[in-house]
CSV table of C-alpha atoms in Angstrom, one decimal:
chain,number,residue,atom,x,y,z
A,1,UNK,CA,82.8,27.5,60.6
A,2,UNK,CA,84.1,25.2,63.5
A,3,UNK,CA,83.2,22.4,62.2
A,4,UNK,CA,85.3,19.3,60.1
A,5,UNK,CA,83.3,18.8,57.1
A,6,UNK,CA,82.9,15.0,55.8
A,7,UNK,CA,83.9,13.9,52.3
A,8,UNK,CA,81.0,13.4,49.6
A,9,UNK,CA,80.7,9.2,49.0
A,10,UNK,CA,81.0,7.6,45.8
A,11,UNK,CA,78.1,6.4,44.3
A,12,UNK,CA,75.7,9.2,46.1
A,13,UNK,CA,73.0,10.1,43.1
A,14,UNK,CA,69.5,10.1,43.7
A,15,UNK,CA,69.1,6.7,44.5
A,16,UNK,CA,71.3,7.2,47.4
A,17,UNK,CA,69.9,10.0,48.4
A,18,UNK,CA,66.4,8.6,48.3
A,19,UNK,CA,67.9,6.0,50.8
A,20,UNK,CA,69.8,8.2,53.2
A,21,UNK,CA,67.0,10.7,53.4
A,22,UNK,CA,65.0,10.6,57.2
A,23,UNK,CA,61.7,11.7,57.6
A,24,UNK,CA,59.9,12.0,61.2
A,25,UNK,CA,56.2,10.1,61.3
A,26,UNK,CA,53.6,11.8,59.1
A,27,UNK,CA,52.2,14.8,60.4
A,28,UNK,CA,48.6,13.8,61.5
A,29,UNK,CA,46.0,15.8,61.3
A,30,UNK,CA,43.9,17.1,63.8
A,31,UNK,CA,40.1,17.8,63.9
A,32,UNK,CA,37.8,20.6,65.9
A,33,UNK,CA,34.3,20.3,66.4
A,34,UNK,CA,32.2,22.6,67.9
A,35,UNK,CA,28.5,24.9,67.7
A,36,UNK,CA,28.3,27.6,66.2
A,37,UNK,CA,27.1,31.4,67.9
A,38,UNK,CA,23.0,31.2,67.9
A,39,UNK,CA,22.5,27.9,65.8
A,40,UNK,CA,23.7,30.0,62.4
A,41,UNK,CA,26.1,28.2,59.8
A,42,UNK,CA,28.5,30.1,59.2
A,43,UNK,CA,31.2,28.5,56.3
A,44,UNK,CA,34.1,30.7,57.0
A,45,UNK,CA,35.1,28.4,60.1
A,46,UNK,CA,34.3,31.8,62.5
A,47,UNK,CA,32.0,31.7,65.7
A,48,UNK,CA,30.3,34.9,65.2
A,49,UNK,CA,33.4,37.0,65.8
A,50,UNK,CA,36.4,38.6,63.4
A,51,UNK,CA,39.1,35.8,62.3
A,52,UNK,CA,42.4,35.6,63.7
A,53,UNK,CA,45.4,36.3,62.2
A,54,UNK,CA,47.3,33.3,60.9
A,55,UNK,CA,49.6,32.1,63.2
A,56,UNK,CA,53.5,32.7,62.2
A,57,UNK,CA,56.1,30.4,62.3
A,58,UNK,CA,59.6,33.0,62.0
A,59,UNK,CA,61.7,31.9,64.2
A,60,UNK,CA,63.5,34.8,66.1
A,61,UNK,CA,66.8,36.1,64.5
A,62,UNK,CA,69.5,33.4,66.1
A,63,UNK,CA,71.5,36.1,67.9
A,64,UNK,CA,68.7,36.8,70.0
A,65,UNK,CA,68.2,33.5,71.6
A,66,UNK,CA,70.5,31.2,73.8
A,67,UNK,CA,72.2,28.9,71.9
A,68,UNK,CA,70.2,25.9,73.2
A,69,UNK,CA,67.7,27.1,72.3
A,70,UNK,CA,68.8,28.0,68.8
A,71,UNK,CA,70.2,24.2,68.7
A,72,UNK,CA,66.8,22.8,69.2
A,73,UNK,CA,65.1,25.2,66.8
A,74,UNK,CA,67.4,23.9,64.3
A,75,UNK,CA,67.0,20.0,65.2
A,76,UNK,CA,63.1,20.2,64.2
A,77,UNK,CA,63.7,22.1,61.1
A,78,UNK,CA,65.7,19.7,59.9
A,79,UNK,CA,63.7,16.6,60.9
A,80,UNK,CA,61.1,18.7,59.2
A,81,UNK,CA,63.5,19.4,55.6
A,82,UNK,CA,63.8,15.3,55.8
A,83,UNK,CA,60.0,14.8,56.5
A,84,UNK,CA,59.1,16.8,53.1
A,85,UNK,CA,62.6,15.5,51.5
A,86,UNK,CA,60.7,11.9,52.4
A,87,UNK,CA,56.9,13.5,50.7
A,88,UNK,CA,58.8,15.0,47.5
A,89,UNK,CA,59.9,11.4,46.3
A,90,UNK,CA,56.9,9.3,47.1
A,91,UNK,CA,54.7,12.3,45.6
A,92,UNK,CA,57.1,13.5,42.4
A,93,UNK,CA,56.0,16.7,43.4
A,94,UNK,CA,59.1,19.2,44.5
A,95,UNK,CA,57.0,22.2,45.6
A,96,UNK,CA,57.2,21.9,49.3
A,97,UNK,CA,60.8,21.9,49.2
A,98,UNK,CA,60.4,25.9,49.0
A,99,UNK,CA,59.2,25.8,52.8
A,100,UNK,CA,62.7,23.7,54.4
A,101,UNK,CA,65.0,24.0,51.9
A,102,UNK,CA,67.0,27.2,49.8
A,103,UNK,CA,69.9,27.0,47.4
A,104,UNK,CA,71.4,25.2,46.0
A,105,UNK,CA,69.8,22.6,47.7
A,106,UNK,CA,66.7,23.3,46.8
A,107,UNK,CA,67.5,23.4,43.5
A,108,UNK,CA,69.3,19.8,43.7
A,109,UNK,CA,67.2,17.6,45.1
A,110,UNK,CA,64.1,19.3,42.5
A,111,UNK,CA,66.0,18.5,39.5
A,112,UNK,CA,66.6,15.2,41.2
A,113,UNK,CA,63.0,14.7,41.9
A,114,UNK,CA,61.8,15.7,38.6
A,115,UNK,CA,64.1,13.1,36.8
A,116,UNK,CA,63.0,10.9,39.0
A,117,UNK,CA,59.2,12.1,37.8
A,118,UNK,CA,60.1,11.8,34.1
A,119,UNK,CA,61.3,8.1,34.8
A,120,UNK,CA,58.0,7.2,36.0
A,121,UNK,CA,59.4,6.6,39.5
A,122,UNK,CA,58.3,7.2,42.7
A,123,UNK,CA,61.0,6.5,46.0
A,124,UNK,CA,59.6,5.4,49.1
A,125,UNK,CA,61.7,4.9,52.8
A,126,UNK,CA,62.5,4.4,55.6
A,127,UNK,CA,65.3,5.6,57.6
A,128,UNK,CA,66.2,6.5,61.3
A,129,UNK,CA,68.1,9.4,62.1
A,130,UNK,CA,70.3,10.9,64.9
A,131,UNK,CA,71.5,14.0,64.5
A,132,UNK,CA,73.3,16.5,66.3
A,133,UNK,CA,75.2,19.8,66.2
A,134,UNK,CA,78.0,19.7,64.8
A,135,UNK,CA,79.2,23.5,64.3
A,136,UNK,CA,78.5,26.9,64.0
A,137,UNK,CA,79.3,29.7,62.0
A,138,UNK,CA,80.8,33.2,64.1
A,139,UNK,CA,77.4,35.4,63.1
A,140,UNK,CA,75.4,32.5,63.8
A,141,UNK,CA,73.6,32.2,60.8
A,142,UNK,CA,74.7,28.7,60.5
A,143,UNK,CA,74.3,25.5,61.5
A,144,UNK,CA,75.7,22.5,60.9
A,145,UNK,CA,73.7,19.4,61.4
A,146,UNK,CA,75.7,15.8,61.5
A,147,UNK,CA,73.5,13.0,61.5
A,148,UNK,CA,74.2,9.1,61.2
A,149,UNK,CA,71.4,7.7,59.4
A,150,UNK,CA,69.9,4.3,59.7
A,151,UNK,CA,68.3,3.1,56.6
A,152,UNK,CA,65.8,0.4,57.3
A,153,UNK,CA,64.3,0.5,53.3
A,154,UNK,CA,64.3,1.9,50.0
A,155,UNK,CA,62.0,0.9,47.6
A,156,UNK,CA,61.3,1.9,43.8
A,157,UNK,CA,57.7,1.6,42.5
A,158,UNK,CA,56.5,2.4,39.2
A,159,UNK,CA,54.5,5.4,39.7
A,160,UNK,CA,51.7,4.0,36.9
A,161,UNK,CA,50.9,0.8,38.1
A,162,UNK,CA,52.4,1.2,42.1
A,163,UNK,CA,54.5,-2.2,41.3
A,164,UNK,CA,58.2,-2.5,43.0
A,165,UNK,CA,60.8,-2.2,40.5
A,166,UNK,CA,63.4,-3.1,42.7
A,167,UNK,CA,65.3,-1.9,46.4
A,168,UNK,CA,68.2,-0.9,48.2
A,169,UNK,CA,69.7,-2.9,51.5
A,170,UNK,CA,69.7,-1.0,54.5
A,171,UNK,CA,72.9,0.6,56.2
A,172,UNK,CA,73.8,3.5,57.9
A,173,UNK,CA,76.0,6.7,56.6
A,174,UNK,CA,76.6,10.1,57.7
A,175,UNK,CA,75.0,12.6,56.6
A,176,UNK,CA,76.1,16.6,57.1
A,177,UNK,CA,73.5,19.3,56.6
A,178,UNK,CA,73.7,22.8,56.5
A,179,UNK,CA,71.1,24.6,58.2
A,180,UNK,CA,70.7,28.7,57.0
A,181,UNK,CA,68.9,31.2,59.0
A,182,UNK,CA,66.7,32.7,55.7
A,183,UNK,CA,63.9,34.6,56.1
A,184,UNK,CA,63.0,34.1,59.6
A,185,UNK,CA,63.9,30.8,59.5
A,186,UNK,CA,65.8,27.9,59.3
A,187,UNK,CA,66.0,26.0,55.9
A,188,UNK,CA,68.4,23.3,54.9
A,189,UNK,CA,71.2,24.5,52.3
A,190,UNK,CA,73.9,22.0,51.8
A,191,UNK,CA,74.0,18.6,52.1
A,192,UNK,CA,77.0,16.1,52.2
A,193,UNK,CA,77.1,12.0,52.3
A,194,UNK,CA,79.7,10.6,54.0
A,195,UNK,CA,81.0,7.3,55.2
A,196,UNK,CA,79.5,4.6,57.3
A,197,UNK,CA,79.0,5.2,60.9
């Protein structure tokens, strides 16, 4: 790897984590309307003809693509990993980890969630995030991702009753991903807190 890898903070357990994490705006949902073929009702969503195929979302293997390219496939999969890394702790529910994230961080951050679950928890915040590339492995299999994240809140709420339990101030820290090319395509693998920037 060509990249210089950033020392691990003191004092960087879940609650930290919870506060560092970055998340992009909620994904919104969109809506279609429409008739359907000769006024029938038709349930399975189809006009009349055979459905399509779900759409797939493998990326292309990395040594196939210019590296901008690659750079900027990477960037939203990892805004993505901190979107669902942002859903996991407000929802106590780990599973869409699986989708943005492979060991051991996936593995981490569930054991982190589900103690956070058995608590009675739930995390909820906000954070603004900058990253960039950072470095490479030779294959290309890897990418680093080093971000300076802005937290603007952190926020503990009882997950019974939806009162605040208490908060953590706002600051900024990096924070160095690895990003893994697995199974056609890119999932967050390591993650490292570092100083304030």
């Amino acid at each position: 790897m060509s990249a210089r890898l950033i020392g691990l903070c003191p004092g960087s357990g879940p609650a930290r984590r919870a506060r560092l994490a970055v998340a992009l705006t909620a994904i919104t949902a969109t809506a279609s309307c429409g008739s359907s073929s000769g006024g029938a009702f038709q349930p399975s969503g189809t006009f009349g003809g055979p459905s399509a195929p779900p759409a797939t979302t493998a990326a292309p293997p990395p040594s196939a693509l210019p590296t901008a390219q690659v750079d900027q496939t990477v960037l939203q999969r990892y805004r993505e990993y901190q979107r669902v890394y942002k859903q996991v702790y407000e929802t106590n529910d780990p599973a869409p980890l699986a989708a943005v994230a492979t060991d051991p961080l996936l593995t981490n951050v569930t054991q982190d969630v589900e103690k956070t679950r058995s608590k009675g928890e739930i995390w909820r915040f906000t954070n603004v995030l900058n990253p960039k590339i950072q470095g490479r492995s030779t294959d290309g299999t890897q990418v680093i991702v080093l971000d300076c994240v802005r937290t603007l809140g952190a926020y503990r709420y009882s997950a019974r009753t939806g009162e605040r339990l208490g908060s953590l101030p706002g600051g900024t820290a990096l924070y160095q991903v690895f990003m893994r090319y697995d199974a056609g395509t890119w999932k967050a693998s390591k993650a490292t807190l570092g100083k304030k920037c």
